[in-house]
Structures are given as C-alpha cells and as structure tokens.
Coordinates of C-alpha atoms and ligand atoms in Angstrom, one line a residue:
X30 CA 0.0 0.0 0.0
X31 CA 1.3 3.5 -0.7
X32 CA 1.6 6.1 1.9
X33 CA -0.5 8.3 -0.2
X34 CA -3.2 5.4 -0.1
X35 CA -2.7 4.7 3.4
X36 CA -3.4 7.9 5.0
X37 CA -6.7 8.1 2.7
X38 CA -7.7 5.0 4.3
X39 CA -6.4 5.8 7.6
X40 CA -7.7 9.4 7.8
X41 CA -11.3 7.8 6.2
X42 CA -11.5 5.0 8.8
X43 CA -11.3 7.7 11.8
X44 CA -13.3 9.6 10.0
X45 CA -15.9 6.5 10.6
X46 CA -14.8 6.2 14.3
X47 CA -15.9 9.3 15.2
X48 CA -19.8 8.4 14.3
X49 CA -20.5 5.0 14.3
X50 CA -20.3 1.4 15.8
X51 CA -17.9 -0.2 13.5
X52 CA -14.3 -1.5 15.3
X53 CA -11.7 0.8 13.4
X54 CA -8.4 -0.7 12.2
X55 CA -6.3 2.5 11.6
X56 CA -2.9 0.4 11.8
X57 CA -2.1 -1.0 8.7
X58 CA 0.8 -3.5 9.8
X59 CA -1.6 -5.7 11.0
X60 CA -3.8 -6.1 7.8
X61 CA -1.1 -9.1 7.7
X62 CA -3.3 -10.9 4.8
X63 CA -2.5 -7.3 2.5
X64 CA 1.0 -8.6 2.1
X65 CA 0.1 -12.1 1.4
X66 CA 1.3 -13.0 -2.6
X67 CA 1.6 -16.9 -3.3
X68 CA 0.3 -19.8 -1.2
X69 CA 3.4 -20.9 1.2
X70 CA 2.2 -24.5 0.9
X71 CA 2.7 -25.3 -2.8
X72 CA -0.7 -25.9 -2.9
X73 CA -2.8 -23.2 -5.0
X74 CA -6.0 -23.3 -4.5
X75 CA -6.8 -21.0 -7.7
X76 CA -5.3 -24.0 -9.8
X77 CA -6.6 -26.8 -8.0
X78 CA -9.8 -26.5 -6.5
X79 CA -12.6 -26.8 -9.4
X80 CA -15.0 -24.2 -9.2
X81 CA -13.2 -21.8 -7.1
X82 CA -13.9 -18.0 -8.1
X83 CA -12.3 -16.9 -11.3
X84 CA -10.5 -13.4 -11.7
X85 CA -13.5 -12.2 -13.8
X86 CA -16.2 -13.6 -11.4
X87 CA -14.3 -11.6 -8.9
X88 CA -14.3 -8.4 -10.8
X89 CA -18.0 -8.7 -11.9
X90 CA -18.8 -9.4 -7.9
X91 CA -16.7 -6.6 -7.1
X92 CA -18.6 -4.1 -9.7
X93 CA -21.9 -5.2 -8.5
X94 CA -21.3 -4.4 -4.7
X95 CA -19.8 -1.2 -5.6
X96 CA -23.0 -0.6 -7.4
X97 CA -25.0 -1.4 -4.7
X98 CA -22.7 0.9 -2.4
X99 CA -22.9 4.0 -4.4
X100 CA -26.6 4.0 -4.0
X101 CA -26.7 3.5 -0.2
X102 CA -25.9 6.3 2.7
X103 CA -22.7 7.8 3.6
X104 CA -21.5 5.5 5.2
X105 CA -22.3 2.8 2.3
X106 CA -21.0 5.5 0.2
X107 CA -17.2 5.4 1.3
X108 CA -16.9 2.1 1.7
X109 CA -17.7 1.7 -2.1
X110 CA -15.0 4.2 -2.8
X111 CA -12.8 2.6 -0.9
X112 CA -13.3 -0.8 -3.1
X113 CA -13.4 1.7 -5.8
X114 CA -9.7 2.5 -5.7
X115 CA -8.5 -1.0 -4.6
X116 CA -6.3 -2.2 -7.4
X117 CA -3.0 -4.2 -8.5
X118 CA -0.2 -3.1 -5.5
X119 CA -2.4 -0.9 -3.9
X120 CA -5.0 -3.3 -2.0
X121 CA -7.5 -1.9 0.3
X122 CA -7.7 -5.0 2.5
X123 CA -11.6 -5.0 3.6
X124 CA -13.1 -7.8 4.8
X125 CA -15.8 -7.7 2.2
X126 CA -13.3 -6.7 -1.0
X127 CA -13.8 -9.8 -3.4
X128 CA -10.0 -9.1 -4.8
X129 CA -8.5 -8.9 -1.6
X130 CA -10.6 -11.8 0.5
X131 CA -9.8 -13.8 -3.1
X132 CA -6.3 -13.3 -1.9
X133 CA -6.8 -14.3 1.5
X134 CA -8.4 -17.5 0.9
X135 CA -6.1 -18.9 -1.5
X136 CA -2.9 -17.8 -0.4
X137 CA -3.1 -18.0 3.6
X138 CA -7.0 -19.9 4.5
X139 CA -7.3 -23.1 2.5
X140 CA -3.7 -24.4 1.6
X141 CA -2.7 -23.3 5.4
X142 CA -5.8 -25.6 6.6
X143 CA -5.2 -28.5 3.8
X144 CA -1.9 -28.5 4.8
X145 CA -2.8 -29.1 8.5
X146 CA -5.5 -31.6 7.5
X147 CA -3.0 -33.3 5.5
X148 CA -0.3 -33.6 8.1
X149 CA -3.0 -35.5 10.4
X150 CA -4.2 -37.4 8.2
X151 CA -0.9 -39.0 7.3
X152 CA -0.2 -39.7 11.0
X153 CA -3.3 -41.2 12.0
X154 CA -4.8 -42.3 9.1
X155 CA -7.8 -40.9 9.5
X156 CA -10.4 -38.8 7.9
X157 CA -11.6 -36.2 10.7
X158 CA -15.1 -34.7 10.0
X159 CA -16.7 -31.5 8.3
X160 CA -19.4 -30.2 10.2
X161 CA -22.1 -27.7 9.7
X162 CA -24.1 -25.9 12.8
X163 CA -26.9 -23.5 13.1
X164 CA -27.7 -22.3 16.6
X165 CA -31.4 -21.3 16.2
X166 CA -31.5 -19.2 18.3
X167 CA -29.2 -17.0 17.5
X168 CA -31.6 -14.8 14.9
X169 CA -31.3 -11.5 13.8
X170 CA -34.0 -9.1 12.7
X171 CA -33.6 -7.0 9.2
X172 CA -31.2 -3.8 10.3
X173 CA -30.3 -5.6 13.5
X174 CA -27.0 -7.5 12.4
X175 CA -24.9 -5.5 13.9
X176 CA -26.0 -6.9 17.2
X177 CA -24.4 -9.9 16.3
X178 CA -21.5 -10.5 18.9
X179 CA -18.9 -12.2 16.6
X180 CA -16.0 -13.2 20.0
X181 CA -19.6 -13.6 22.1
X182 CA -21.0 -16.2 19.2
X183 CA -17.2 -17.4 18.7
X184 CA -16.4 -18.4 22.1
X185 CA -20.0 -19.9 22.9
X186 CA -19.1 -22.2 20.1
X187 CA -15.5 -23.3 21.8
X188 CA -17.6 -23.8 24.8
X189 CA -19.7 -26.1 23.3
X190 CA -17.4 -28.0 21.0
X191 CA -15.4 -28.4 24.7
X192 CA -18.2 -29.4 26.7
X193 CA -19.1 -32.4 23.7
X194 CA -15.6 -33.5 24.3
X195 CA -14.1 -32.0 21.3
X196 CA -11.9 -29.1 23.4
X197 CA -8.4 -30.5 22.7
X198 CA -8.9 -31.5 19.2
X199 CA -7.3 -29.6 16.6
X200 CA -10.8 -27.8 15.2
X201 CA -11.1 -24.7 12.6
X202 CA -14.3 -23.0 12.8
X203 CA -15.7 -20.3 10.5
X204 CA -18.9 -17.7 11.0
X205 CA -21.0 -17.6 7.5
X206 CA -24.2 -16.2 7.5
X207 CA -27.6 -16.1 5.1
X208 CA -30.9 -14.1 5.5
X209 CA -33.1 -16.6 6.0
X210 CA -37.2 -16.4 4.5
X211 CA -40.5 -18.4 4.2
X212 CA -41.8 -18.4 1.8
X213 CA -45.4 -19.7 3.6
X214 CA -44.7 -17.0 5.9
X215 CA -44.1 -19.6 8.9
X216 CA -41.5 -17.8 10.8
X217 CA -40.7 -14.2 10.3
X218 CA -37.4 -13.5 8.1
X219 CA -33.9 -12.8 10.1
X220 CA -30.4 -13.3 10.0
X221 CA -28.9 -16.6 10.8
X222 CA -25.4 -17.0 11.7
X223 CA -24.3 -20.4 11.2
X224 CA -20.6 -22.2 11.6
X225 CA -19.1 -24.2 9.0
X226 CA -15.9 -26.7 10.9
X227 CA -13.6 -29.3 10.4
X228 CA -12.9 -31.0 13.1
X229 CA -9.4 -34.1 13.1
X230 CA -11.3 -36.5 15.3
X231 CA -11.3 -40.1 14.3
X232 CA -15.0 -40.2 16.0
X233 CA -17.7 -41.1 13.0
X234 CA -19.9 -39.2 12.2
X235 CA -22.9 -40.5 14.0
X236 CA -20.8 -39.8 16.7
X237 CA -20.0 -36.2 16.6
X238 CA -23.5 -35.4 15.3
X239 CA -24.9 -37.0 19.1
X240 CA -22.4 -35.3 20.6
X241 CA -23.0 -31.6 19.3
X242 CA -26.5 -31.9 18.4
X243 CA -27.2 -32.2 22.5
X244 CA -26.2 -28.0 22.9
X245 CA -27.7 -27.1 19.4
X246 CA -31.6 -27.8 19.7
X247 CA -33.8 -27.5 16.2
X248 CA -37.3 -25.2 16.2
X249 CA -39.5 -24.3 13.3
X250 CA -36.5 -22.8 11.0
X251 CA -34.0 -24.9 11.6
X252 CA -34.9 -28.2 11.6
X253 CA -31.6 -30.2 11.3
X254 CA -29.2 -27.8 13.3
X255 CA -26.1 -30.2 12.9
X256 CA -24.5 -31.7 10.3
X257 CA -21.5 -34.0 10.1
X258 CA -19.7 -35.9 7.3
X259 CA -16.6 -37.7 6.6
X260 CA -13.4 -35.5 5.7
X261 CA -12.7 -37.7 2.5
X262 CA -12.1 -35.1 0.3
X263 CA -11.1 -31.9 2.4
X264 CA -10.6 -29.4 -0.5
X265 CA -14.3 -29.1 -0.9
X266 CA -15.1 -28.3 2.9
X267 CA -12.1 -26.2 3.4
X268 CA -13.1 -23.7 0.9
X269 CA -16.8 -23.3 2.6
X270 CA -14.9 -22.6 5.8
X271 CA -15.0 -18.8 5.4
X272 CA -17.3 -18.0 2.5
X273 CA -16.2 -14.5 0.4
X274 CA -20.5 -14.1 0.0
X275 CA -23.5 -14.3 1.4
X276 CA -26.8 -15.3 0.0
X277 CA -31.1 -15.7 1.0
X278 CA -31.8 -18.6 1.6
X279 CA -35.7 -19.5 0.9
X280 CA -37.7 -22.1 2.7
X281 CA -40.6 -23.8 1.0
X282 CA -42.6 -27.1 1.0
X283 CA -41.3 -29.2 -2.2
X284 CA -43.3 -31.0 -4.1
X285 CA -43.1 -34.3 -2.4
X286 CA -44.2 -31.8 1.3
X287 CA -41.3 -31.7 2.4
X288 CA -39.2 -28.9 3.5
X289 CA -36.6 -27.5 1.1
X290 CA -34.4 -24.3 0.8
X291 CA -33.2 -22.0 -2.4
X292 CA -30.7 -20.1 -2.4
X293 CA -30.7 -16.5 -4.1
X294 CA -28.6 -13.4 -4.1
X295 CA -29.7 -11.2 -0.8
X296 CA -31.1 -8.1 -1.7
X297 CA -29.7 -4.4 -2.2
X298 CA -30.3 -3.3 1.5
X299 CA -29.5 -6.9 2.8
X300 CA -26.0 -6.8 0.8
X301 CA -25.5 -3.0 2.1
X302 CA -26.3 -4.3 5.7
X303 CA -23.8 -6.9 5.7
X304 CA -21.2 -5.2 3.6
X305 CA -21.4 -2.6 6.5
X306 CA -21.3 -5.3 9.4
X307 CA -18.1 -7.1 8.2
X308 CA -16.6 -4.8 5.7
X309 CA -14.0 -3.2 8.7
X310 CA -13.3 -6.0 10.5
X311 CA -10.3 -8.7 10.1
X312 CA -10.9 -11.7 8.0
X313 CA -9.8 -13.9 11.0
X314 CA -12.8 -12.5 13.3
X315 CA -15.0 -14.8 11.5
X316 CA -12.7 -17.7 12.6
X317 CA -12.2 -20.1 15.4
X318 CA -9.2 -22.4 15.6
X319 CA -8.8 -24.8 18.0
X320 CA -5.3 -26.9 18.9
X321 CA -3.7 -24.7 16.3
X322 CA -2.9 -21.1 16.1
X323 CA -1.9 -18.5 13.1
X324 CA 1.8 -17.3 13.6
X325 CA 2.4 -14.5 10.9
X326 CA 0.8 -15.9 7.8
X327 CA 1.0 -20.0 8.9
X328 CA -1.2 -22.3 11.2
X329 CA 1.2 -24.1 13.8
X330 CA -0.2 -26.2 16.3
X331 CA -0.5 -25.3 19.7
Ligands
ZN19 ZN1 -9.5 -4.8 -1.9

C-alpha cells in the first residue's frame, strides 16, 4: 500500500470512528493478509480447487457491490469508494473486498488448513469430520445485524465444541451467514449465523453429530441444526470454511411436502447491511481455531 493510499484510508477509517459502531483498524501492519502474494504450501487453490472463483467472477462481484454501495448512505458511500480505488499493488484490505478476501483465501485460509488436515491425516490415518451448525436461536432481525457478537457467538461455540468432548482437538471454525425467508410466511425473516468446521477427530460421524447436536436444539427454522460428514475429500469443505458471500436462503414445501431451501442473491439493502457489518473488521474475526494457532501468515499447532 502506498503512503499516499494509506493515509486516505487511515484518515477515512477515523473519520468513521468518530460516528458509528464499526471497530476501526487504523494500523495498517496488522492487515497481515494485505502482504500475502503466493500460497506458502505449494498448494494453489486458484489451480486446483474446481470451481473456485475466477479473476472475472471476482471483478464482476466486485462491480456489483460497488454498485450497490454507491446508491446507499454515507457511510455505504465510502466504503464503495474505498473498493473503488482498490487495485494491483495498492489493496485496500476489507473484509468484504472480493479481490482482496480472493487473496486471502487462497494464499493464507485453504492451503494453510489442507496443509494441516493433510499432516494429520498421514499420522493417524484418519479422515476427521466437516461439520455444519446453526444455533437457532441465534436470529437476527432485518437492520439488527450489527448486534451480532462475533468473540460472544465465537467463544460460545469453543464452549460447546469443549463441553461435547471436542476441546483439545485440533478444530477450525468459520462464522458464514444467510438471511433466512419463508416463503409460507411460517417464521418471520432474520439473520442466521451459522458455523461451517472441520474437526481431526477419528469419532464417526454418528458420533459427533450426538455429541454436538445435544447443545444445538432445532425449532421451526432450523430443523436439522447439525450436520456432520466424513473428511474424505477436504478441499471441498475447506473452501466453505469462510465463504467471500452471502446469500437468501428461501424455505418452502417441495413438491413431495417436504421442507426445502433455495438459495438466491440477498437483496440491495440486505448486501449493504452486511457489507457494512463485516466490511471493517479482520478476516480472521470470523474464525475459530482450536489446537492450532496463526503465527504471521502459517497455522502451527499449539
Ligand atoms: Zn481490496
């Protein structure tokens, strides 16, 4: 980052601190993930993980929320001229930038955590699990989200994964979250805050799901709240740890009566809501690890 560009940001985010909620980051040596440049494992992500988000799908994602931005309030406003300006060796390092969190993933989040996943694996020959968790009752209303306690939610979760029996495991834990609807008007429409895991236990699956599922009841919009699988193919799982988007998700009774979900884009005010929530804070606030910790841009174990 230039000095040029980091006093814009700098003099912009206290600006910001001045009149609002958000946690300000004026120091820019710890936006460690800005100088991240090729994955330290080998392993590139970008080359060898099918599907995973192209250069132009980034750009057109990154045009669309700037859109979206531009039309909001002042505060909407300079965050979208802030993604504006990010470019090629001048990165502006939000949380919510689709160039920089594109960055993030594949050179520090997935190869660090296949490379840990890989490690155990070979030792124990085992698989470990991927798990999924909604805590139902963790809701948010429309315009409420930034309620939402992300250490509060975070440590709750280490809590729980400790009291199942899964505290001195090596565990990595990410926050994603949709707007969830009905479309039969059952429940009324809110945030939902959900974890995405992996978990190196040699437990099956049945097992962990018991386990967990004992702290993490169901209710009317959330009817499975846990769910575990094999770690076969970790790639896969790894990448849905920390999502770089967030969508609607839409129940509805399917044809056969039961319950399904689609999945849509959110909508303008949802996208500047959450844009707003996350786009200041560190990539790693959305993340738990257990057993392990980041030193610099590596996972080591603890
Ligand atoms: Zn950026």
């Amino acid at each position: 980052m230039s000095k040029l560009r980091h006093f814009q940001l700098g003099d912009m985010l206290m600006h910001e601190s001045k009149s609002s909620r958000w946690k300000v980051e004026t120091d820019s040596t710890r936006r460690w993930w800005l100088t991240l440049s090729h994955p330290s494992t080998g392993f590139d992500p970008r080359k060898h993980l099918s599907g995973f988000e192209s250069r132009d799908e980034v750009l057109e994602r990154k045009k669309a929320l700037i859109r979206i931005l531009l039309t909001g309030e002042d505060h909407h406003h300079r965050l979208g001229t802030t993604l504006g300006i990010c470019e090629t060796g001048s990165r502006c390092g939000l949380s919510i930038c689709p160039f920089c969190m594109r960055r993030f993933r594949s050179g520090f989040l997935i190869p660090e955590v296949c490379a840990q996943i890989a490690r155990w694996q070979e030792c124990t020959g085992e698989s470990g699990v991927a798990v999924s968790v909604v805590p139902a009752k963790l809701k948010l209303a429309a315009g409420e989200l930034h309620q939402l306690d992300l250490p509060k939610m975070l440590d709750a979760f280490r809590q729980r994964l400790r009291r199942a029996g899964y505290g001195g495991y090596i565990s990595i834990n990410g926050v994603d979250l949709s707007f969830n609807e009905s479309s039969e008007g059952k429940w009324a429409s809110h945030w939902q805050p959900h974890f995405y895991a992996v978990v190196l236990s040699a437990n099956e699956p049945k097992q962990v799901k018991a386990e967990l599922g004992k702290f993490f009841p169901a209710d009317e919009s959330v009817r499975v709240p846990v769910h575990v699988k094999r770690l076969n193919d970790p790639m896969r799982p790894v990448s849905y740890l920390w999502k770089p988007f967030f969508q609607r998700r839409v129940s509805y009774i399917a044809t056969n009566g039961r319950l399904a979900a689609r999945k849509l884009p959110l909508r303008p005010d949802q996208v500047r809501e959450v844009a707003l929530f996350f786009g200041e804070k560190a990539p790693t606030e959305r993340l738990l690890f257990t057993g392990i910790r980041r030193r610099g841009q590596h996972l080591v174990e603890m």
